[in-house]
């Protein structure tokens, strides 16, 4: 049940292999005439999906002129005039918390419905697992994310593991495990399972974001999956395992204002490979799993339908959500930094997606990426938005 295999691209013959010369130093201002032309439309023929890590932010620091770029998509009142969303494989926080964090960091009002994270599609599994015992892991607040989606019986892997003495044989050597735990008072609601953990089977494991302690997570996930969901028991069918994304590497940021590490860091996909390798050595049948996130074309289809639900707002608000509109976009721009994820996904999604690769994250090449060339390569997200607005004002 592996769903992340590449499929052939139909668009390779029309890729631009080098940055357009005029984009290397684009003008920063957009004329009033062009602006009026855009604002006078009732419906937009285009929309934009922004990757976050490596395009908009590095850690918590805005990059590539992202605040200015986003402001150019807003009207005078600060409300959105162009449909746009953030399409990220990152996560670990509920969408409303991520939206407030982005609004604060970028100085632009972002609505929760504009934030599509790697784990957002987990919502679609609510019907199946709403009352079932599930385990969630990853950085941030994985159990809170799942409980806010409506899952009633979710435990973080850390909390689940703490119910089994010595499940991690090296825990006493982990200095962070002996520190005072962070304040988790906001997590206590709705996440305590209403069952006896030692006899009730875990029905699914969700890797919501990058795991913090790979060793412990691999150990405990193997324990759950090999035992059929009841740790300590023998045999049983492997419970389903879901990953929010499968990025092998990504452009990580630093914590607050420290300098970011200069090269890419191992991501969720690397963790999946490690877990799969170990599991397949200790278990008789191979690991089964499902991965969401870019480059899965489903994610792009979903982004398209979210963008389609927005209408330019009036002067009083941000985006107005007004239900599905049967209005096909001519172009949807995916602005990303990772050819293997953002560009590959947009290419495989096909029309109306148009991929723009920036040089602020995973990709730093002079020309285009050899294996997954983008429709356009630019230096920064600000250059990308400049290109989009110029192009759309002409069409
Ligand atoms: O874990 C990888 C994730 O942080 C990448 O995020 O925004 O580049 O899709 P993004
Ligand atoms: Mg990225």
PDB file of N, CA, C and O and ligand atoms in Angstrom, residues 51-54 337-338 342, ligand 2:
ATOM      1  N   UNK A  51       4.681  27.351  -0.768  1.00  0.00           N
ATOM      2  CA  UNK A  51       5.377  26.471   0.159  1.00  0.00           C
ATOM      3  C   UNK A  51       5.834  27.345   1.336  1.00  0.00           C
ATOM      4  O   UNK A  51       6.010  28.556   1.158  1.00  0.00           O
ATOM      5  N   UNK A  52       6.022  26.765   2.494  1.00  0.00           N
ATOM      6  CA  UNK A  52       6.463  27.608   3.623  1.00  0.00           C
ATOM      7  C   UNK A  52       7.976  27.481   3.863  1.00  0.00           C
ATOM      8  O   UNK A  52       8.728  28.435   3.640  1.00  0.00           O
ATOM      9  N   UNK A  53       8.422  26.284   4.286  1.00  0.00           N
ATOM     10  CA  UNK A  53       9.842  26.158   4.672  1.00  0.00           C
ATOM     11  C   UNK A  53      10.746  26.257   3.438  1.00  0.00           C
ATOM     12  O   UNK A  53      10.641  25.468   2.502  1.00  0.00           O
ATOM     13  N   UNK A  54      11.630  27.240   3.456  1.00  0.00           N
ATOM     14  CA  UNK A  54      12.555  27.410   2.336  1.00  0.00           C
ATOM     15  C   UNK A  54      12.043  28.380   1.283  1.00  0.00           C
ATOM     16  O   UNK A  54      12.756  28.689   0.328  1.00  0.00           O
ATOM     17  N   UNK A 337      10.519  25.382  -3.039  1.00  0.00           N
ATOM     18  CA  UNK A 337      11.982  25.341  -3.050  1.00  0.00           C
ATOM     19  C   UNK A 337      12.512  23.931  -3.283  1.00  0.00           C
ATOM     20  O   UNK A 337      13.703  23.741  -3.440  1.00  0.00           O
ATOM     21  N   UNK A 338      11.613  22.935  -3.274  1.00  0.00           N
ATOM     22  CA  UNK A 338      12.081  21.553  -3.331  1.00  0.00           C
ATOM     23  C   UNK A 338      11.603  20.882  -4.624  1.00  0.00           C
ATOM     24  O   UNK A 338      10.418  20.582  -4.774  1.00  0.00           O
ATOM     25  N   UNK A 342       7.784  19.930  -4.386  1.00  0.00           N
ATOM     26  CA  UNK A 342       6.913  21.000  -4.881  1.00  0.00           C
ATOM     27  C   UNK A 342       6.772  20.953  -6.399  1.00  0.00           C
ATOM     28  O   UNK A 342       5.672  21.029  -6.946  1.00  0.00           O
TER      29      UNK A 342
HETATM   30 MG1  LIG B   2       9.908  23.881   1.228  1.00  0.00          MG
END
